[in-house]
GROMACS .gro file of C-alpha atoms in nm:
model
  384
    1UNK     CA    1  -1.056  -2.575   1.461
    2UNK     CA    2  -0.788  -2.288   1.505
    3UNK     CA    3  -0.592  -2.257   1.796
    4UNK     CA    4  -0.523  -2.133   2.081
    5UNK     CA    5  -0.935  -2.191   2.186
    6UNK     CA    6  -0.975  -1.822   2.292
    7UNK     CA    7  -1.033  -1.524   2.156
    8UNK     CA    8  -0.973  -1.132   2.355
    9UNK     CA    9  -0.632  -0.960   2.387
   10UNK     CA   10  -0.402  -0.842   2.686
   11UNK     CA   11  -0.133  -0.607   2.615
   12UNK     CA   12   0.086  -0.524   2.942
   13UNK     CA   13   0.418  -0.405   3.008
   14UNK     CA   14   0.636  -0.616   3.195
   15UNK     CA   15   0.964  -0.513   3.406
   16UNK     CA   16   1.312  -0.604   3.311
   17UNK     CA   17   1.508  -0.810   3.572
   18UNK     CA   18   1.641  -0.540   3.760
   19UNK     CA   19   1.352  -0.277   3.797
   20UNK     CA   20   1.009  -0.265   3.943
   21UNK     CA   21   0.687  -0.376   3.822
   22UNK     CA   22   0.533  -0.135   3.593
   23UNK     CA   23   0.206  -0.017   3.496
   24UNK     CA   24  -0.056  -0.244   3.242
   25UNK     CA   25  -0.074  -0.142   2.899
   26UNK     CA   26  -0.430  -0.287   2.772
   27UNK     CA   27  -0.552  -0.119   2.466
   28UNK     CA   28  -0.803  -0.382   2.405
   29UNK     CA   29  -0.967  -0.258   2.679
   30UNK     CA   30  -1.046   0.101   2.529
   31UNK     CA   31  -1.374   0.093   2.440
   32UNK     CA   32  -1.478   0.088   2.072
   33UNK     CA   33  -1.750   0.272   1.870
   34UNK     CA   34  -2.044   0.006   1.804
   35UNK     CA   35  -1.936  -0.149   1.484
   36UNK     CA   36  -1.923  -0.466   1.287
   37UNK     CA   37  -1.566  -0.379   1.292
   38UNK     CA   38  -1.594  -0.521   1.652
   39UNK     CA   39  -1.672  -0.858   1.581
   40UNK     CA   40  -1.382  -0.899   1.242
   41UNK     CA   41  -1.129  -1.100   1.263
   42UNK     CA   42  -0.784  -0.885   1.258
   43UNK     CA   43  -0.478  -1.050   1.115
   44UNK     CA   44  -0.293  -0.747   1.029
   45UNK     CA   45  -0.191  -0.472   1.216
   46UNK     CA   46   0.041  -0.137   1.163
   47UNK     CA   47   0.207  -0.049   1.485
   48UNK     CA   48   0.514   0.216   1.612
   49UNK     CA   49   0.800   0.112   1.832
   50UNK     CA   50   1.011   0.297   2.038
   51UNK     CA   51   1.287   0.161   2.299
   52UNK     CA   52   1.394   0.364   2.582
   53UNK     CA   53   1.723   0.574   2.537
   54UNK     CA   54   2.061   0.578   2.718
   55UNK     CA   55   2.036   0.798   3.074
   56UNK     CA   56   2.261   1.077   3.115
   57UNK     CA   57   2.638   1.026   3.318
   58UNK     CA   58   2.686   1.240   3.611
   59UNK     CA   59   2.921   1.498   3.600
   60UNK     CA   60   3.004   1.544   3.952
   61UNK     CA   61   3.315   1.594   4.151
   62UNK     CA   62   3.404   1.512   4.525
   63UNK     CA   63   3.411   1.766   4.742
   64UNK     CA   64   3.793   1.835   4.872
   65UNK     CA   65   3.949   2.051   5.102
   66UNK     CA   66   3.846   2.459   5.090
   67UNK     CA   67   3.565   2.357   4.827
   68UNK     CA   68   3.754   2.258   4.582
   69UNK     CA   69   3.677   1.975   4.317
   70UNK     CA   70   3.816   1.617   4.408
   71UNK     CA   71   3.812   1.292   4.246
   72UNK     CA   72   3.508   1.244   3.997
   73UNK     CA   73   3.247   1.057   4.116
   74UNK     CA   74   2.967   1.062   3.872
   75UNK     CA   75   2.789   0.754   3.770
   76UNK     CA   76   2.660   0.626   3.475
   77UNK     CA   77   2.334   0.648   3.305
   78UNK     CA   78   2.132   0.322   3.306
   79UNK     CA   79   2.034   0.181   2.938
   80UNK     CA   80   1.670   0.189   2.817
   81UNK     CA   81   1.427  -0.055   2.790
   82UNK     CA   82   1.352  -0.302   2.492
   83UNK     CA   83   1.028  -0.290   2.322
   84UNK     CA   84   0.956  -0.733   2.281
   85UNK     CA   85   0.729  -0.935   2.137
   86UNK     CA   86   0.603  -1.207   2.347
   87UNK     CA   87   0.392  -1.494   2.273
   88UNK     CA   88   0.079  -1.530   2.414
   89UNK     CA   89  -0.139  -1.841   2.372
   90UNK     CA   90  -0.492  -1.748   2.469
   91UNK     CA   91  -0.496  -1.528   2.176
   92UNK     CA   92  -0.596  -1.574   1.807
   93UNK     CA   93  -0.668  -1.258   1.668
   94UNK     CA   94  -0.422  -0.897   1.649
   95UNK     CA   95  -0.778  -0.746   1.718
   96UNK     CA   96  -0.581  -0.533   2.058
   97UNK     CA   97  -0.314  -0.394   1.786
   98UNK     CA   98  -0.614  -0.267   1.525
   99UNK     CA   99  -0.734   0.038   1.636
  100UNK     CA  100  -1.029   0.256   1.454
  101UNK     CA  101  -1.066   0.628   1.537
  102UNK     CA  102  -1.369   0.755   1.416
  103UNK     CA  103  -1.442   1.141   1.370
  104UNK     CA  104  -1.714   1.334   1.347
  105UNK     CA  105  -1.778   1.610   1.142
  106UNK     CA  106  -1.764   1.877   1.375
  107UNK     CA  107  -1.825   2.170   1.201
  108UNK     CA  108  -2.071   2.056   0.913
  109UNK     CA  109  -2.097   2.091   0.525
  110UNK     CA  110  -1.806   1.996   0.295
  111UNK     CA  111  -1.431   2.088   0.218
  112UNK     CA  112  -1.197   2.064   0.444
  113UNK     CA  113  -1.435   1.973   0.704
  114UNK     CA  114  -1.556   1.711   0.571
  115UNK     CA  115  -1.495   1.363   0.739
  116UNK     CA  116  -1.183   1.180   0.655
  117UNK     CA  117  -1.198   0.887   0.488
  118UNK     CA  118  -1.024   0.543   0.550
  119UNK     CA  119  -0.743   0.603   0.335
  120UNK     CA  120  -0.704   0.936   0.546
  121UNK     CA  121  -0.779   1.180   0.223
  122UNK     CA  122  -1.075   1.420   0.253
  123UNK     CA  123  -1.387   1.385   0.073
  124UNK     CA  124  -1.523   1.057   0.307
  125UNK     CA  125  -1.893   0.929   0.292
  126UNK     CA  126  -2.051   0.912   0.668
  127UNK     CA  127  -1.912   0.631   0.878
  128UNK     CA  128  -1.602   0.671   0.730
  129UNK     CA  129  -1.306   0.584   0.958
  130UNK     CA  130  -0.914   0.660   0.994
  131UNK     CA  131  -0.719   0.411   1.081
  132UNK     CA  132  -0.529   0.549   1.438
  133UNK     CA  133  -0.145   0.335   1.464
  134UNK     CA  134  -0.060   0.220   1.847
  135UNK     CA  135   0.208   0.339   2.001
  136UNK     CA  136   0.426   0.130   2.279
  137UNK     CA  137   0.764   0.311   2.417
  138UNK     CA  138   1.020   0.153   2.639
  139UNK     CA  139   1.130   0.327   2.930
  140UNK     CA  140   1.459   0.569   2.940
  141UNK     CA  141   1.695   0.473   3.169
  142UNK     CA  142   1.722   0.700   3.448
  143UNK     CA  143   2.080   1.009   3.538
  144UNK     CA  144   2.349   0.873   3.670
  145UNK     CA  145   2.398   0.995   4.029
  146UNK     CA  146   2.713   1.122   4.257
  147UNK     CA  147   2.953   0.884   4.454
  148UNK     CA  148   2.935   0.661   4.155
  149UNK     CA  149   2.585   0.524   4.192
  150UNK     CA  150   2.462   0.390   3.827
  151UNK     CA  151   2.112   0.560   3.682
  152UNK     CA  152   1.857   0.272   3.747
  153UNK     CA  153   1.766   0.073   3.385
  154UNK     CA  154   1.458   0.118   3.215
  155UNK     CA  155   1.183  -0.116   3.218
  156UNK     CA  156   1.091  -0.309   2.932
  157UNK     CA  157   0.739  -0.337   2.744
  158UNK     CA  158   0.685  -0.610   2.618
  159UNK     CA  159   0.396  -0.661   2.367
  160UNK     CA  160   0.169  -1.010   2.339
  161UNK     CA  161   0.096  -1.166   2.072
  162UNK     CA  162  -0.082  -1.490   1.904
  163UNK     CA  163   0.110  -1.749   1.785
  164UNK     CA  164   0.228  -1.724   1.423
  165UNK     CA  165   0.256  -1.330   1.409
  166UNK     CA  166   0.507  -1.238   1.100
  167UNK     CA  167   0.730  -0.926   1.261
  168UNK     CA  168   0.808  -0.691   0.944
  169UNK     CA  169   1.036  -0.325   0.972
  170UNK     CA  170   0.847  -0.082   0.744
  171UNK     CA  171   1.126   0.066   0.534
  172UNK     CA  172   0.987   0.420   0.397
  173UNK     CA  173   1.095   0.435  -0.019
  174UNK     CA  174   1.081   0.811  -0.169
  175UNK     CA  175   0.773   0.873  -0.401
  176UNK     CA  176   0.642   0.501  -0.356
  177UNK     CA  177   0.499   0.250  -0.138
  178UNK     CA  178   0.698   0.167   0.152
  179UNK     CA  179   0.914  -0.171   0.158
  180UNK     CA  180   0.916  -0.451   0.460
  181UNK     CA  181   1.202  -0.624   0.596
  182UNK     CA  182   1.165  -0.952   0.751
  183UNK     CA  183   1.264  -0.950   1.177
  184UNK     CA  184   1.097  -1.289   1.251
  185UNK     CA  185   0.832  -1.505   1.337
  186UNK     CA  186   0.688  -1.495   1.722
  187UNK     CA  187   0.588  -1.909   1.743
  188UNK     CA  188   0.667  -2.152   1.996
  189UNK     CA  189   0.988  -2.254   1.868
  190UNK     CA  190   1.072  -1.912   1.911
  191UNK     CA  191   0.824  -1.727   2.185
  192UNK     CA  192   0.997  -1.377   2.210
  193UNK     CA  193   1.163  -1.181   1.978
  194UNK     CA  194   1.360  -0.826   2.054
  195UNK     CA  195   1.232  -0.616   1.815
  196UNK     CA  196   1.401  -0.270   1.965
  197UNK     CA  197   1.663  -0.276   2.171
  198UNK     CA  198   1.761   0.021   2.411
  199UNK     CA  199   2.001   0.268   2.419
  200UNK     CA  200   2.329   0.208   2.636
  201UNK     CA  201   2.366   0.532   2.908
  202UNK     CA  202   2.618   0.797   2.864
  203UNK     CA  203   2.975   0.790   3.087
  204UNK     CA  204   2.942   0.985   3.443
  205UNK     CA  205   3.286   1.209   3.562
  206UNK     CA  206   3.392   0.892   3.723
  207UNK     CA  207   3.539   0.691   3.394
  208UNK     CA  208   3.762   0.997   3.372
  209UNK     CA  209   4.004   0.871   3.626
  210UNK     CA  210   4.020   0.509   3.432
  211UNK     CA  211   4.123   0.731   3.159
  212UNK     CA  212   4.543   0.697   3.103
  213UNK     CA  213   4.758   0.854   2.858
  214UNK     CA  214   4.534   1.120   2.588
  215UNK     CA  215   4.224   1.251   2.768
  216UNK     CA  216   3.943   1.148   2.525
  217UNK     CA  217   3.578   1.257   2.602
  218UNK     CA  218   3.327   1.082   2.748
  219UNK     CA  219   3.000   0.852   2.576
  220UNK     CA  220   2.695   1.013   2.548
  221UNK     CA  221   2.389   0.858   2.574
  222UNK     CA  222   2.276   0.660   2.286
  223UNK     CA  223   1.919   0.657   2.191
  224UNK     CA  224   1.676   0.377   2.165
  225UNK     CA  225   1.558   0.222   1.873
  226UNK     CA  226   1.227   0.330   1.690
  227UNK     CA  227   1.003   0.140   1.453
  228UNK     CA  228   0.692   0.111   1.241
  229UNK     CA  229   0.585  -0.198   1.221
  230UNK     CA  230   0.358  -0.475   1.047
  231UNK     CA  231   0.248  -0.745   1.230
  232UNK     CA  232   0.065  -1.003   0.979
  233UNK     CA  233  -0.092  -1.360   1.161
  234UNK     CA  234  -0.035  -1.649   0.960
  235UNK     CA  235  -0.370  -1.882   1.100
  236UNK     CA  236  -0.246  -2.238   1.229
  237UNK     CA  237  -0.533  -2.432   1.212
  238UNK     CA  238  -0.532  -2.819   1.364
  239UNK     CA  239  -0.731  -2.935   1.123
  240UNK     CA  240  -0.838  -2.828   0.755
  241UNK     CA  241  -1.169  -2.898   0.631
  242UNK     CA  242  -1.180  -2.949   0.230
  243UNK     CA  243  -1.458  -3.095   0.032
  244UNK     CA  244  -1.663  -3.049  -0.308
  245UNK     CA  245  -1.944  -2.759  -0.315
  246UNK     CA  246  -2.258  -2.841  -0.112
  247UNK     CA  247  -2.085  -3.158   0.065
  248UNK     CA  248  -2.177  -2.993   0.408
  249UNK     CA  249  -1.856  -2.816   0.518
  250UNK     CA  250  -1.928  -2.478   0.722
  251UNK     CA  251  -1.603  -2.295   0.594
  252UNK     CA  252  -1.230  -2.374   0.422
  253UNK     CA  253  -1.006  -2.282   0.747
  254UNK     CA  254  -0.610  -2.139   0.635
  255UNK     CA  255  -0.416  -2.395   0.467
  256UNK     CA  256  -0.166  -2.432   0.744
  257UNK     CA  257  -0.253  -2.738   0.947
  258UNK     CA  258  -0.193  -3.011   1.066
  259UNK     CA  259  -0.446  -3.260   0.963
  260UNK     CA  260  -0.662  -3.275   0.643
  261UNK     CA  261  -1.040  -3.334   0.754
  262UNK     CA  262  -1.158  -3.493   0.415
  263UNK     CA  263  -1.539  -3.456   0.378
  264UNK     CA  264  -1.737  -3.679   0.120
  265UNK     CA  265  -2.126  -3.640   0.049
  266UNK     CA  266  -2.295  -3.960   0.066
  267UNK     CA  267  -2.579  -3.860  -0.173
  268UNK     CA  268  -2.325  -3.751  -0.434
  269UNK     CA  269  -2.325  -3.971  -0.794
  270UNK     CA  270  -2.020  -3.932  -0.811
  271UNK     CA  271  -1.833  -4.000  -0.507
  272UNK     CA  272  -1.547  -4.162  -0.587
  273UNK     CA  273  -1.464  -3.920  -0.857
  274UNK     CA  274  -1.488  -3.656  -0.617
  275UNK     CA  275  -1.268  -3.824  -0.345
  276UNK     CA  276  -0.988  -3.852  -0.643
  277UNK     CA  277  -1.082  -3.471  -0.737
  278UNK     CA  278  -1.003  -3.342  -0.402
  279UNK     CA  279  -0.668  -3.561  -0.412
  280UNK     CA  280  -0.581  -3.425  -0.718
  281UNK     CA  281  -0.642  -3.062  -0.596
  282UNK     CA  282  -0.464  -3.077  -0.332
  283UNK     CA  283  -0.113  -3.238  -0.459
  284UNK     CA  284  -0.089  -3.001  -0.727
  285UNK     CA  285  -0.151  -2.704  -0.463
  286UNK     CA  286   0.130  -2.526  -0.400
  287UNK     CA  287   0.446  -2.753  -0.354
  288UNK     CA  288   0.196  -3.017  -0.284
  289UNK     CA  289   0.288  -3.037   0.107
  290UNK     CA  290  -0.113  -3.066   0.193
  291UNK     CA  291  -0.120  -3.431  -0.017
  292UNK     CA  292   0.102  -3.540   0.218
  293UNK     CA  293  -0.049  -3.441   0.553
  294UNK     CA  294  -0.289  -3.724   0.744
  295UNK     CA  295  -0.594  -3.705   0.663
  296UNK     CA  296  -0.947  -3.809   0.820
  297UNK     CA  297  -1.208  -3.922   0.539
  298UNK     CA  298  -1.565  -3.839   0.689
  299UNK     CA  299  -1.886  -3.968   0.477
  300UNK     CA  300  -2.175  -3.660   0.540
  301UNK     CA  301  -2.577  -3.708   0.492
  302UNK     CA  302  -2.593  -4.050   0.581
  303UNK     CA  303  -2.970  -3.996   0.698
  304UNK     CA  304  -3.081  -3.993   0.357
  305UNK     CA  305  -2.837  -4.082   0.153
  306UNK     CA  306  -2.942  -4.503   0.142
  307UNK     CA  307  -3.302  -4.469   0.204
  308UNK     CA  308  -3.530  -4.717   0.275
  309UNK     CA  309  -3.481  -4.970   0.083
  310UNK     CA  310  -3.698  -5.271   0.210
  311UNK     CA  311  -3.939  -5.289  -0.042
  312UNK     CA  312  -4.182  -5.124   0.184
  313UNK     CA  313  -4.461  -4.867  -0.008
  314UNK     CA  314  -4.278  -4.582   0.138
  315UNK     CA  315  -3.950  -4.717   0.024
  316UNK     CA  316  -3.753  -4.375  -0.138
  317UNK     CA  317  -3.438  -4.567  -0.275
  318UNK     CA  318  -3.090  -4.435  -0.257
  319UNK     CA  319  -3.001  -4.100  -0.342
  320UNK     CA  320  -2.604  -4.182  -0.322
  321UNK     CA  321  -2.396  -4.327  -0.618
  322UNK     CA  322  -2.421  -4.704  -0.387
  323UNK     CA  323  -2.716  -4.841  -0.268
  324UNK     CA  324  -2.603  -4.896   0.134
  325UNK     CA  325  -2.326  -4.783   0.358
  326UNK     CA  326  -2.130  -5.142   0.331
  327UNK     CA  327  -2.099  -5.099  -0.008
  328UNK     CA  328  -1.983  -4.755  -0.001
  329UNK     CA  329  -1.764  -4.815   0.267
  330UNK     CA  330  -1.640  -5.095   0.072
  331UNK     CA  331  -1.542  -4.911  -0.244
  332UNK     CA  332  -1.391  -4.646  -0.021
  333UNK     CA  333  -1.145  -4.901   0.125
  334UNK     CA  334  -1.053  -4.974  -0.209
  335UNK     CA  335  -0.926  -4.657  -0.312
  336UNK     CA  336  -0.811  -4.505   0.022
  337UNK     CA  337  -0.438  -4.544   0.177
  338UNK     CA  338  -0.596  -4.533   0.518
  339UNK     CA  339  -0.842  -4.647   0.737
  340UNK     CA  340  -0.983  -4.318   0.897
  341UNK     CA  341  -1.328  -4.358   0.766
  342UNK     CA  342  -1.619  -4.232   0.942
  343UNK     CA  343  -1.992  -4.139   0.906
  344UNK     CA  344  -2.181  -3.825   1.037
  345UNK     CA  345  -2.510  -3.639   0.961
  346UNK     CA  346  -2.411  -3.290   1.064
  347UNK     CA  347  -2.783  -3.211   1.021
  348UNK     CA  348  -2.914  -3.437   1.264
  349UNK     CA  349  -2.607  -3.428   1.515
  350UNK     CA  350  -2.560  -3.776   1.438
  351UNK     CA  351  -2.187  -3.864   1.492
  352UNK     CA  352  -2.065  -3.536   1.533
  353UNK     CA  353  -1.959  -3.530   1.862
  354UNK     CA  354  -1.754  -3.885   1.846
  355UNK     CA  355  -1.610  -3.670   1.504
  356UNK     CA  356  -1.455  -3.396   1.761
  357UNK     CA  357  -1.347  -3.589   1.995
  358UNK     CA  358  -1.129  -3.820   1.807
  359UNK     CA  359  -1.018  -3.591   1.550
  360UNK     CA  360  -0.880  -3.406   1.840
  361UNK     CA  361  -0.708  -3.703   1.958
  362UNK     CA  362  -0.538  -3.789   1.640
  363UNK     CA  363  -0.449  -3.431   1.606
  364UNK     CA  364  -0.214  -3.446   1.966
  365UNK     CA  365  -0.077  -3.746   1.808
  366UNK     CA  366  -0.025  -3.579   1.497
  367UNK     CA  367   0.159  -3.294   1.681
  368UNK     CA  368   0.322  -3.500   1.912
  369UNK     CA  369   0.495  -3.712   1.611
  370UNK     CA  370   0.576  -3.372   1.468
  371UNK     CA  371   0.749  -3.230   1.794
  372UNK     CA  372   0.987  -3.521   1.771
  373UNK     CA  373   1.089  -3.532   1.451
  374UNK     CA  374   1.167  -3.108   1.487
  375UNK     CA  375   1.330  -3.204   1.811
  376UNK     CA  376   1.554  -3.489   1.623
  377UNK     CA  377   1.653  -3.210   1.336
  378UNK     CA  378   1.775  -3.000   1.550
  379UNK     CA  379   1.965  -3.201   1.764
  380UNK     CA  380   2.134  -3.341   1.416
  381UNK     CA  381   2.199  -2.960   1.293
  382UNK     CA  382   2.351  -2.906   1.630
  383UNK     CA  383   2.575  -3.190   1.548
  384UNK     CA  384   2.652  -3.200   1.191
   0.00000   0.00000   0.00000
């Protein structure tokens, strides 16, 4: 289960606090070439950043007596937008930031006409694709104007994103592959993140009679930051489902969660080893932070794992390691730190549903507990 439950992507551009509402910016609403690309899950994306720059200061003078120049009265430019990053929790996929551009062969035969290939040398096969980077640019702030009146600010885009997208600055090396500097993580600890800031507007006429002493000249406009980008999306799934081969899992989910979904196959001979396998596995993975998340033991194939074993002509005898679920749920006990045991037969439905919804339950508990204890760190950091 990987969250947030939705899938799709909205990119818009939002205003700043002192300008108007601008116009949506939705690539994920271009229209793609039919494509298994399509349906892929994207968790990487290349895109290029560009704030708005600085406006330009007026350079205009009052109007005094036989036409003459008066007092300055020009204004100064208004500062560009930001380009931000802005959390957005109905998505789970940078599928709106992966673009595909694909291109024809226009002109027939080979050489230089020959369609380009994904790695954007000549020489592709058919179907071949190039790989087309999004663009999203902040707005410029707008002139300064006469009798001191201040160029209006540009508007800020702001650009949404799931939850656990890694923000890296692509750092161009001569003659070799191109370097990437950390500039966050957009999460909900931490739901927006400036990743180009605007440039400040240039001086109008006016700041000249501020000026005292050694006439110095005024700012020009400053431009506004520019980027390429890497976004990367580090999955957060709820729970993680881990098990031996053929125990009835559907798929291994990223091992970033927040519950361990432990699942045993009752017609195994070796059940208990495999229990203590898993274990094993999973302290000695990485710093062995998984063997210490909660975990939710769940017993799968119980419809034939015990068979009928009544004595009956038809009787098939187990097919498990123990001959009935009290004794495997007894052994189980022995070895287990917990009590979240439970039985399913994903073939037959059995159990599932009571599965979901009380996994799902423990998980908001789970999550809850570990809101608290952040909340409690920080407040001690704060203090300390």
């Amino acid at each position: 289960m990987v969250e947030p439950g939705s899938s799709g992507s909205n990119l818009a551009t939002s205003p700043s606090s002192n300008s108007t509402v601008g116009a949506s910016i939705n690539p994920a609403a271009t229209p793609i070439a039919s494509s298994t690309n399509e349906y892929s899950f994207f968790d990487e994306a290349i895109i290029y950043i560009r704030a708005g720059s600085g406006g330009q200061g007026s350079s205009t003078y009052k109007k005094g007596a036989n036409g003459q120049n008066g007092p300055p009265d020009g204004g100064d430019g208004g500062h560009g937008g930001d380009v931000i990053l802005e959390l957005d929790e109905s998505l789970n996929t940078l599928a709106g930031l992966a673009r595909y551009a694909w291109r024809p062969n226009s002109f027939g035969g080979g050489g230089g006409a020959r369609r380009r290939s994904a790695n954007g040398r000549g020489g592709g096969t058919e179907g071949a694709t190039t790989t087309r980077v999004l663009s999203f640019r902040a707005e410029n702030g707008a002139d300064g104007e006469r009798r001191n009146r201040r160029g209006r600010n540009g508007k800020d885009t702001i650009v949404r994103v799931p939850p656990g997208t890694v923000v890296q600055e692509e750092v161009a090396a001569e003659g070799g592959d191109p370097t990437y500097v950390d500039l966050g993580t957009v999460a909900r600890s931490s739901p927006t993140l400036v990743v180009a800031s605007g440039g400040t507007g240039g001086e109008g006429s006016a700041a000249e009679k501020l000026q005292r002493g050694v006439r110095r000249a005024r700012a020009s406009p400053v431009g506004g930051g520019r980027k390429r980008m890497k976004l990367t999306l580090k999955v957060v799934a709820d729970v993680a489902l881990v098990a031996v081969p053929n125990a009835g899992k559907s798929t291994l989910l990223g091992q970033r969660c927040h519950v361990i979904l432990h699942l045993l196959d009752a017609t195994s001979k070796n059940i208990l080893e495999e229990y203590a396998m898993i274990n094993r596995e999973l302290l000695n993975y990485g710093t062995g932070k998984l063997a210490t998340m909660p975990q939710v033991v769940v017993v799968n194939k119980v419809d034939v794992a015990f068979g009928d074993t009544d004595g009956s002509p038809g009787d098939s005898g187990p097919r498990g390691q123990f001959g009935s679920k009290a004794e495997l749920e007894a052994r189980l006990s022995e070895v287990m730190p917990h009590s979240r045991l439970m039985w399913i037969s994903a073939r037959e439905g059995d159990g599932v549903d009571d599965l979901m919804e009380r996994v799902a339950m423990f998980v908001r508990k789970v999550k809850e507990v570990s809101a608290a204890e952040e909340k409690r760190r920080n407040g001690n950091d704060e203090n300390a």
